[in-house]
Structure formats: structure tokens, C-alpha cells
Coordinates of C-alpha atoms and ligand atoms in Angstrom, one line a residue:
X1 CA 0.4 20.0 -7.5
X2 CA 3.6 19.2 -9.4
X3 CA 2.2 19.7 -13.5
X4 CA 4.4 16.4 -14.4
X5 CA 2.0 13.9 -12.7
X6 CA -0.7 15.8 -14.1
X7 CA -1.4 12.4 -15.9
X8 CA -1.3 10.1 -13.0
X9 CA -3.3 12.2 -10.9
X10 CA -6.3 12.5 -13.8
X11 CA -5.7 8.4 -14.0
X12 CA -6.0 7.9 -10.6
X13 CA -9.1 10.2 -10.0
X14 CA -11.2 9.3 -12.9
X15 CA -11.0 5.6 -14.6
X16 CA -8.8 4.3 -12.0
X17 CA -10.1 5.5 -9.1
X18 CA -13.8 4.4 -9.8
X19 CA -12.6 0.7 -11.3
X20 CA -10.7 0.4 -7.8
X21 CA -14.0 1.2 -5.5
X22 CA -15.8 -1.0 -8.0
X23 CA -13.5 -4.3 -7.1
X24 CA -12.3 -2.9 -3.7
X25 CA -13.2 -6.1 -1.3
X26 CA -11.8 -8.3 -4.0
X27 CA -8.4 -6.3 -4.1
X28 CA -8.2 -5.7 -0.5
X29 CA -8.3 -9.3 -0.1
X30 CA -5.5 -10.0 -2.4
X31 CA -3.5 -7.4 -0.8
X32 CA -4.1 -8.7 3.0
X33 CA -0.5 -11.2 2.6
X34 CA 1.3 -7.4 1.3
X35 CA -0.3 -5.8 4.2
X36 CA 1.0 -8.5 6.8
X37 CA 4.3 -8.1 5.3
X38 CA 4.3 -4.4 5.4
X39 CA 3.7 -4.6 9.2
X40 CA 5.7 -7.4 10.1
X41 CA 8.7 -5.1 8.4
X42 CA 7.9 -1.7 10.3
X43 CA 7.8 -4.0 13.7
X44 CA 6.3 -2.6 17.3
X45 CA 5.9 1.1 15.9
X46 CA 2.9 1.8 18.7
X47 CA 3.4 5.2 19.8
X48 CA 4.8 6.1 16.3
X49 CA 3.5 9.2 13.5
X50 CA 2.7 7.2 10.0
X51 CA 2.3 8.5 6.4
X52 CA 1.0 6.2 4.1
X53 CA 1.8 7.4 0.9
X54 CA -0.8 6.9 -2.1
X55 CA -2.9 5.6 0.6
X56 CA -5.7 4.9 -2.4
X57 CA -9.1 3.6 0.3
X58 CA -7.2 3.6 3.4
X59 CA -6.5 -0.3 3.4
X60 CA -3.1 0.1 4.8
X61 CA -3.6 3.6 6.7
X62 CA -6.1 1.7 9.1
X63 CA -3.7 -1.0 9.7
X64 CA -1.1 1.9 10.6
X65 CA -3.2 3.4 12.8
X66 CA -4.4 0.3 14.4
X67 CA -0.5 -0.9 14.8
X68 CA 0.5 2.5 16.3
X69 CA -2.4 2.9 18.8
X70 CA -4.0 6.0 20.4
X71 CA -0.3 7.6 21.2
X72 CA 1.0 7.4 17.3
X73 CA -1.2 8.4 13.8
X74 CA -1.3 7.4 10.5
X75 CA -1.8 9.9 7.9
X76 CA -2.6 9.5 4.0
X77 CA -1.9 11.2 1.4
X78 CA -3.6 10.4 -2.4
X79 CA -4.5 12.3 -5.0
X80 CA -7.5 11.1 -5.6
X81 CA -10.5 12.3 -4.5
X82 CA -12.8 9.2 -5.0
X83 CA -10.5 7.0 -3.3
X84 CA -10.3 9.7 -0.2
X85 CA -13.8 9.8 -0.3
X86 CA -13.6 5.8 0.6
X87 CA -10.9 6.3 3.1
X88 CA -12.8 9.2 5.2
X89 CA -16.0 7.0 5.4
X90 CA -13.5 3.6 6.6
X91 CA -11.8 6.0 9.4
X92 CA -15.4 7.1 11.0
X93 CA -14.8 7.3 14.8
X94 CA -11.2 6.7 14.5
X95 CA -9.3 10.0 16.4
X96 CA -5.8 8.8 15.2
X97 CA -6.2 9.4 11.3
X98 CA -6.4 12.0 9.0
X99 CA -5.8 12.2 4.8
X100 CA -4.8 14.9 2.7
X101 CA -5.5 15.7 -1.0
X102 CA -2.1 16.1 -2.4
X103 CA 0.2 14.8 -4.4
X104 CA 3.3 13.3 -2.6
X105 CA 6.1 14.8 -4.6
X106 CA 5.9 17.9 -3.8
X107 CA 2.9 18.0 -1.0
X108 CA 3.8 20.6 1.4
X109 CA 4.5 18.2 4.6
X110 CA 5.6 20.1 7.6
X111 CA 9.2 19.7 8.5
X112 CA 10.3 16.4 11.1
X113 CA 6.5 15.4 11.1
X114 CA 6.6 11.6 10.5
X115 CA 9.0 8.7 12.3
X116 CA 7.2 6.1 10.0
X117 CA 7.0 6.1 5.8
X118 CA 5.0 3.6 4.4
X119 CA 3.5 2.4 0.8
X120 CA 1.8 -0.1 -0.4
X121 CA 2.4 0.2 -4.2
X122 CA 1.4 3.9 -3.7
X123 CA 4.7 5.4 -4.2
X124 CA 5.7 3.9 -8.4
X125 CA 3.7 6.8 -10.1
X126 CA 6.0 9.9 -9.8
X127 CA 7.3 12.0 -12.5
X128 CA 10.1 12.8 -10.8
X129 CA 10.9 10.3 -7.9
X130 CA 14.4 11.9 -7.2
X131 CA 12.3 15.0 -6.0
X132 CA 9.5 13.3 -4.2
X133 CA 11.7 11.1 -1.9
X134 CA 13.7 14.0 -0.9
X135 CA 10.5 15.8 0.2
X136 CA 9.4 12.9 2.2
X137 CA 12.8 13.0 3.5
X138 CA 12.1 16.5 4.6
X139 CA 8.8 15.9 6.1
X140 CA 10.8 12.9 8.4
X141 CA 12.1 13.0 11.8
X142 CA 15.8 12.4 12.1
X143 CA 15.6 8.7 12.9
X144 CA 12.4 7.9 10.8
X145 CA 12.0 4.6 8.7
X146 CA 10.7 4.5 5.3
X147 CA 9.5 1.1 4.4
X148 CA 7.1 0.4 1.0
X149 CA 6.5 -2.5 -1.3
X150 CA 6.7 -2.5 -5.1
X151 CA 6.8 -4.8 -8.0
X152 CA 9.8 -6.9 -8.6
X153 CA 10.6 -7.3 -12.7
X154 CA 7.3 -8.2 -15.3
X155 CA 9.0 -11.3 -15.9
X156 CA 8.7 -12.2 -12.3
X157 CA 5.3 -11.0 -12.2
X158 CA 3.0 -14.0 -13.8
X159 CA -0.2 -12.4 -12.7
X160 CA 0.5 -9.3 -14.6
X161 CA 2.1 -11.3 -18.2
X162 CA -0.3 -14.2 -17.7
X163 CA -3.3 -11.7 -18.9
X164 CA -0.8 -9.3 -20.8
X165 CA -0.3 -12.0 -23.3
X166 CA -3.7 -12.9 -23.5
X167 CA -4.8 -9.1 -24.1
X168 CA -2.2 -8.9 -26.9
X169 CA -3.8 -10.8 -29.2
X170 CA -7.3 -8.6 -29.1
X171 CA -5.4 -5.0 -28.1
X172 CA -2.5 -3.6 -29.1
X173 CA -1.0 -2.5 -25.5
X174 CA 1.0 0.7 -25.0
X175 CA 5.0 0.0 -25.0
X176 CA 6.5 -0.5 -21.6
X177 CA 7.4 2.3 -19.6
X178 CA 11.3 2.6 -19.7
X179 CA 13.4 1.9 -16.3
X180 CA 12.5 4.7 -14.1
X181 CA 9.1 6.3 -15.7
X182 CA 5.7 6.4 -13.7
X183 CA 4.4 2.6 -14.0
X184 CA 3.8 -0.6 -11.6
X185 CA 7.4 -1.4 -12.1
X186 CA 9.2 1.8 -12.0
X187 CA 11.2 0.5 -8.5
X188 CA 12.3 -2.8 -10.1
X189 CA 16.0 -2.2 -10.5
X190 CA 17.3 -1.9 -7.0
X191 CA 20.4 -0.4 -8.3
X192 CA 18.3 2.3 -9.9
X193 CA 16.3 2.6 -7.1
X194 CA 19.0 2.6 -4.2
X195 CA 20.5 6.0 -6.3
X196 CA 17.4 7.5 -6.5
X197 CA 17.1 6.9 -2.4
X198 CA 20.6 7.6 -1.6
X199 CA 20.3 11.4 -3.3
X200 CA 17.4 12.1 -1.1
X201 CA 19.1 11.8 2.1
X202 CA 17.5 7.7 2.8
X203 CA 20.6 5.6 4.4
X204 CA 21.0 1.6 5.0
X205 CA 18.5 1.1 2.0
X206 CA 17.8 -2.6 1.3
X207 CA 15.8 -4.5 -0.9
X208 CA 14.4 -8.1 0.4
X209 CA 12.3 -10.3 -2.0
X210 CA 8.6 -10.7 -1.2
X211 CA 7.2 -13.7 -3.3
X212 CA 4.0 -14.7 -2.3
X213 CA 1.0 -16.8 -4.9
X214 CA -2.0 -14.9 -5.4
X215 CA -4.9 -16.5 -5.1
X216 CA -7.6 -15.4 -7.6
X217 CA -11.6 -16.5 -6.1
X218 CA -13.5 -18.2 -8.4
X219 CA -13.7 -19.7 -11.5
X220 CA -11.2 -19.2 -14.5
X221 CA -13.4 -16.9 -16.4
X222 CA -14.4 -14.9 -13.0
X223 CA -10.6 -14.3 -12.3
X224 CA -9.9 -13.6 -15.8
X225 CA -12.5 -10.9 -16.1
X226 CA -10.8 -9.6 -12.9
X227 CA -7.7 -9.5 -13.6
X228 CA -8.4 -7.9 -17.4
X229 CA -10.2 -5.4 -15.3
X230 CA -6.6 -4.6 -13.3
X231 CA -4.7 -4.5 -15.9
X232 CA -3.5 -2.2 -18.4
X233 CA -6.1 -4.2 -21.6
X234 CA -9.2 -2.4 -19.3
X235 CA -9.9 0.4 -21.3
X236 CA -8.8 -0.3 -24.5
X237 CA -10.8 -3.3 -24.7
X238 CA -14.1 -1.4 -23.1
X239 CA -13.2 1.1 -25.8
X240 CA -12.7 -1.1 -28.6
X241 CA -16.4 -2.7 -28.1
X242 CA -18.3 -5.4 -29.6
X243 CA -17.7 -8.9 -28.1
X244 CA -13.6 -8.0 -27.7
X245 CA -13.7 -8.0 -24.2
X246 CA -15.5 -11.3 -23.7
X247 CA -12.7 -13.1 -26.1
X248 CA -10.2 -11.7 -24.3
X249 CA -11.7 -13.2 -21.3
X250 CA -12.5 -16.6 -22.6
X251 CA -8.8 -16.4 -23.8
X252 CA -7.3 -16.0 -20.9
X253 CA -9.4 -18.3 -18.9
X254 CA -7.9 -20.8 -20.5
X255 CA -4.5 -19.5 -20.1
X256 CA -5.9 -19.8 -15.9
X257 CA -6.6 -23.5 -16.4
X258 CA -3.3 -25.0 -15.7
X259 CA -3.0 -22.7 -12.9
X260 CA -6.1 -23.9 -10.4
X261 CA -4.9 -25.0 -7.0
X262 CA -7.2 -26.7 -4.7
X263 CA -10.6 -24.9 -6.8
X264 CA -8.7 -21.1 -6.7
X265 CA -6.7 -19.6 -9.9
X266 CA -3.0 -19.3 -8.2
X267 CA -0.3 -16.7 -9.9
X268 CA 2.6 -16.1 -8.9
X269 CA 3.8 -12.6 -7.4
X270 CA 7.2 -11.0 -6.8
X271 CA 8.1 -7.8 -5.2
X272 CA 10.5 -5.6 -3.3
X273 CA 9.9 -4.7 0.3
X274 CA 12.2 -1.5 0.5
X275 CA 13.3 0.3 3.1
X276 CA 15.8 2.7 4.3
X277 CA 16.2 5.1 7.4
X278 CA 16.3 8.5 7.8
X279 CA 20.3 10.1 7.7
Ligands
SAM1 C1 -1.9 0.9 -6.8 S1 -2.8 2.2 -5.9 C2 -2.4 1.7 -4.2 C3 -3.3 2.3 -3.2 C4 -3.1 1.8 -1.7 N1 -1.7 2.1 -1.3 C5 -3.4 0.4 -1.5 O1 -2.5 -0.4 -1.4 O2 -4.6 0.0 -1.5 C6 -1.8 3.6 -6.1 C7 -2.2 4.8 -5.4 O3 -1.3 5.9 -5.5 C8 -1.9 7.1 -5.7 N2 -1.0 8.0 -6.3 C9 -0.5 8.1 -7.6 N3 0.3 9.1 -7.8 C10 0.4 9.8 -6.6 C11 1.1 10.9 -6.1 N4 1.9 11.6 -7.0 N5 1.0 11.3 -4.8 C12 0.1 10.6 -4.0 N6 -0.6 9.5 -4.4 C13 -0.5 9.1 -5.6 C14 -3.1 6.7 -6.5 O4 -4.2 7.7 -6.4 C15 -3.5 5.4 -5.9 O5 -4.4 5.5 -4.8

């Protein structure tokens, strides 16, 4: 495994990985509207060979293999073992998946293997992202479509500042990650981005808005505990102890209050569906 996402791949494995099985029904319903939009993106690919890359618990790799029937695959690739655990045990039975322990950058794919590349928010963590599209690129059939969804701009992103702020005042937060580096927002900047794809050998690459309102279950203080848990306050406030956490929440809860819709906490989301075809 390439030693410069050493980081990510002891993130993802350890805290990350366990905190993501802990609230996995929660997040997997959040992420149904990103799936739907995924799909309705890649079209009829029946028939088709998928890799879903940082496949995490297999949420989108089942829906891949579901879309492209007995006569296609889906494959996943993650680096972390918990989460594969999760995603073995959810394909049981099925004869059209498979996952592999590996990290995507520089995973050794065989050549012309997949006609379909697909992410949902597994593909922001690389070191080097130059170097990992062009070995998906590699691992592509001539005419294959890569298609994955990332975060637009934090600014854009009112369910990630929303509790960001809040945290602040209890934590002090690591600086942002500059344009580019291993974070939820490394894809922002589609001129950034469309470089980065363009050197790998990815044509006709586009970037279409996704905005869609998250809607948080339960009651302010239940989504704020949630969505503290998700964010990057989680271990610094388990860490720093004593009742910090609990403030936090109770602080942000009543950030959540002008946000209830209809009895649900609603915040607004904004992302990139990206794609690009193999040339
Ligand atoms: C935000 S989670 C998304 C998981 C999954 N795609 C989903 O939507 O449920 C990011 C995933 O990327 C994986 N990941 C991070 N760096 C990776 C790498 N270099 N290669 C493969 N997977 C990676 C993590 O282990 C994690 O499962």
C-alpha cells in the first residue's frame, strides 16, 4: 500500500471505521438520495463490470450489483478491514460481488477489467490523486465511465459548518486541509479537479451540481449528537472529557432549532456528481 495514505488508511480502519458501523443505518439512510443519484447518472449499465471505489460497508456496491444484474459485477475496494468485514456479511448469497483489501491508488487492478467507476465519497482521501486516477484509468476498459460524487465548497455545505461552528467554541479544530490534500472537500474546485482527471487519461469530464436537504431523524439534540459524531469535533471532544461533549451538543441543538421542517432537523447539502469517460 502506497506509505502516503498511511494516515488515511489507519483513520479509516480504526476510529473511523468502527464510528461508521456504529451509526451505519442512520448514515445509509442519509445517503439513500446520493445513491439514487449515482445510479440515475451511470443509467441502464445491466450487463456492465463495476468498481466501487472506497466502497466503506458496501451501500453502493450492492446497488451496483443489483443495477448490473447476473451478466455484470460490482467490485469494492476499501482499505478498511472493519468496514469489509460489513460488506462481506451484506453480499451473502450474492454471486456477482466481490471486495478487495487495498488501497485504490496504487491497488494492483488487472489491466481493461472495469467498464463502470463509481464512488460515493470514497475517492477524496488520496495522497496523491494524480496517481490514483491514472491507475484506475489503467484498470478501465477503453470505453469505461467513471462517475463519483463529492463535496461541493464548506461554505456550501451547512450540515458540515452548522456543527463546525458549534464545536469551535469547546475544541480547537485542526486547520483546513489546503485545495487538493486528503479531506471531504479535496474535489471542490472543478478546475483543480478537471487537471487532475485530464492527466490521467479521463476525457469529456463534467461537473453537475447535486443539492439535495438532509434530513436529520429526531430531535435537535439527537441530530446534534449525530452529526458531532460525523464530524471532525468527534475525537477531540471524546478526548478532551468531562461534560465538553454534552455542551457541544446542547450548543449546537440550538443552532438545529431554526432548522426543523415538518418535526426533522433539515441542512442543506451541495456536491459534485463527476464524471468523465475513458480516452
Ligand atoms: C466517506 S467513506 C464512504 C464509504 C462508502 N463509499 C459509502 O458511501 O458508504 C470513505 C471510504 O473511503 C475509504 N478509503 C479511504 N482512502 C482510501 C484509499 N486510498 N483506497 C480505497 N479506499 C479508501 C475509507 O475506508 C472509507 O470506507
Amino acid at each position: 500500500m502506497a506509505e502516503a495514505n498511511r494516515d488515511q488508511i489507519e483513520f479509516w480502519s480504526t476510529t473511523q471505521g468502527r464510528k461508521w458501523l456504529r451509526l451505519e443505518d442512520r448514515i445509509e439512510r442519509m445517503m439513500t438520495p446520493f445513491t439514487e443519484a449515482g445510479l440515475a447518472a451511470l443509467g441502464d449499465i445491466a450487463g456492465k463490470h463495476c468498481l466501487d471505489i472506497g466502497c466503506g460497508a458496501a451501500g453502493t456496491t450492492l446497488a451496483l450489483a443489483d443495477a448490473a444484474g447476473d451478466a455484470g459485477s460490482a467490485a469494492g475496494i476499501d482499505v478498511s478491514p472493519p468496514l469489509l468485514k460489513r460488506a462481506w456479511e451484506r453480499a451473502d448469497g450474492r454471486n456477482n460481488m466481490c471486495f478487495a483489501e487495498g488501497d485504490a491508488q496504487d491497488y494492483a487492478f488487472r489491466d481493461d477489467t472495469f467498464d463502470i467507476l463509481f464512488s460515493r465519497f470514497g475517492i477524496m482521501f488520496f495522497r496523491d490523486t494524480p496517481a490514483a486516477l491514472a491507475n484506475l484509468r489503467r484498470a478501465s476498459r477503453p470505453d469505461a465511465r467513471l462517475v463519483f460524487i463529492v463535496w461541493r465548497e464548506p461554505r456550501d455545505n451547512p450540515w458540515v459548518m452548522i456543527p463546525v461552528s458549534a464545536a469551535k467554541a469547546f475544541v480547537e479544530l485542526p486547520p483546513r486541509p489546503a485545495p487538493g490534500e486528503p479531506s471531504q472537500f479535496q474535489w471542490a474546485d472543478p478546475g483543480l479537479a478537471t487537471g487532475w482527471l485530464e492527466g490521467a487519461g479521463w476525457r469529456d469530464c463534467r461537473f453537475d451540481p447535486l443539492d439535495i436537504a438532509l434530513d436529520m431523524p429526531g430531535e435537535p439534540l439527537e441530530a446534534a449528537r449525530f452529526l458531532l459524531q460525523m464530524g471532525p469535533a468527534a475525537a477531540l471532544l471524546a478526548e478532551a472529557g468531562g461534560d465538553l461533549a454534552e455542551r457541544a451538543e446542547t450548543a449546537l441543538a440550538e443552532k438545529l432549532v431554526p432548522h426543523l421542517r415538518d418535526g426533522a432537523v433539515t441542512l442543506g447539502s451541495a456536491c459534485w456528481i463527476v464524471s468523465a469517460q475513458a480516452g
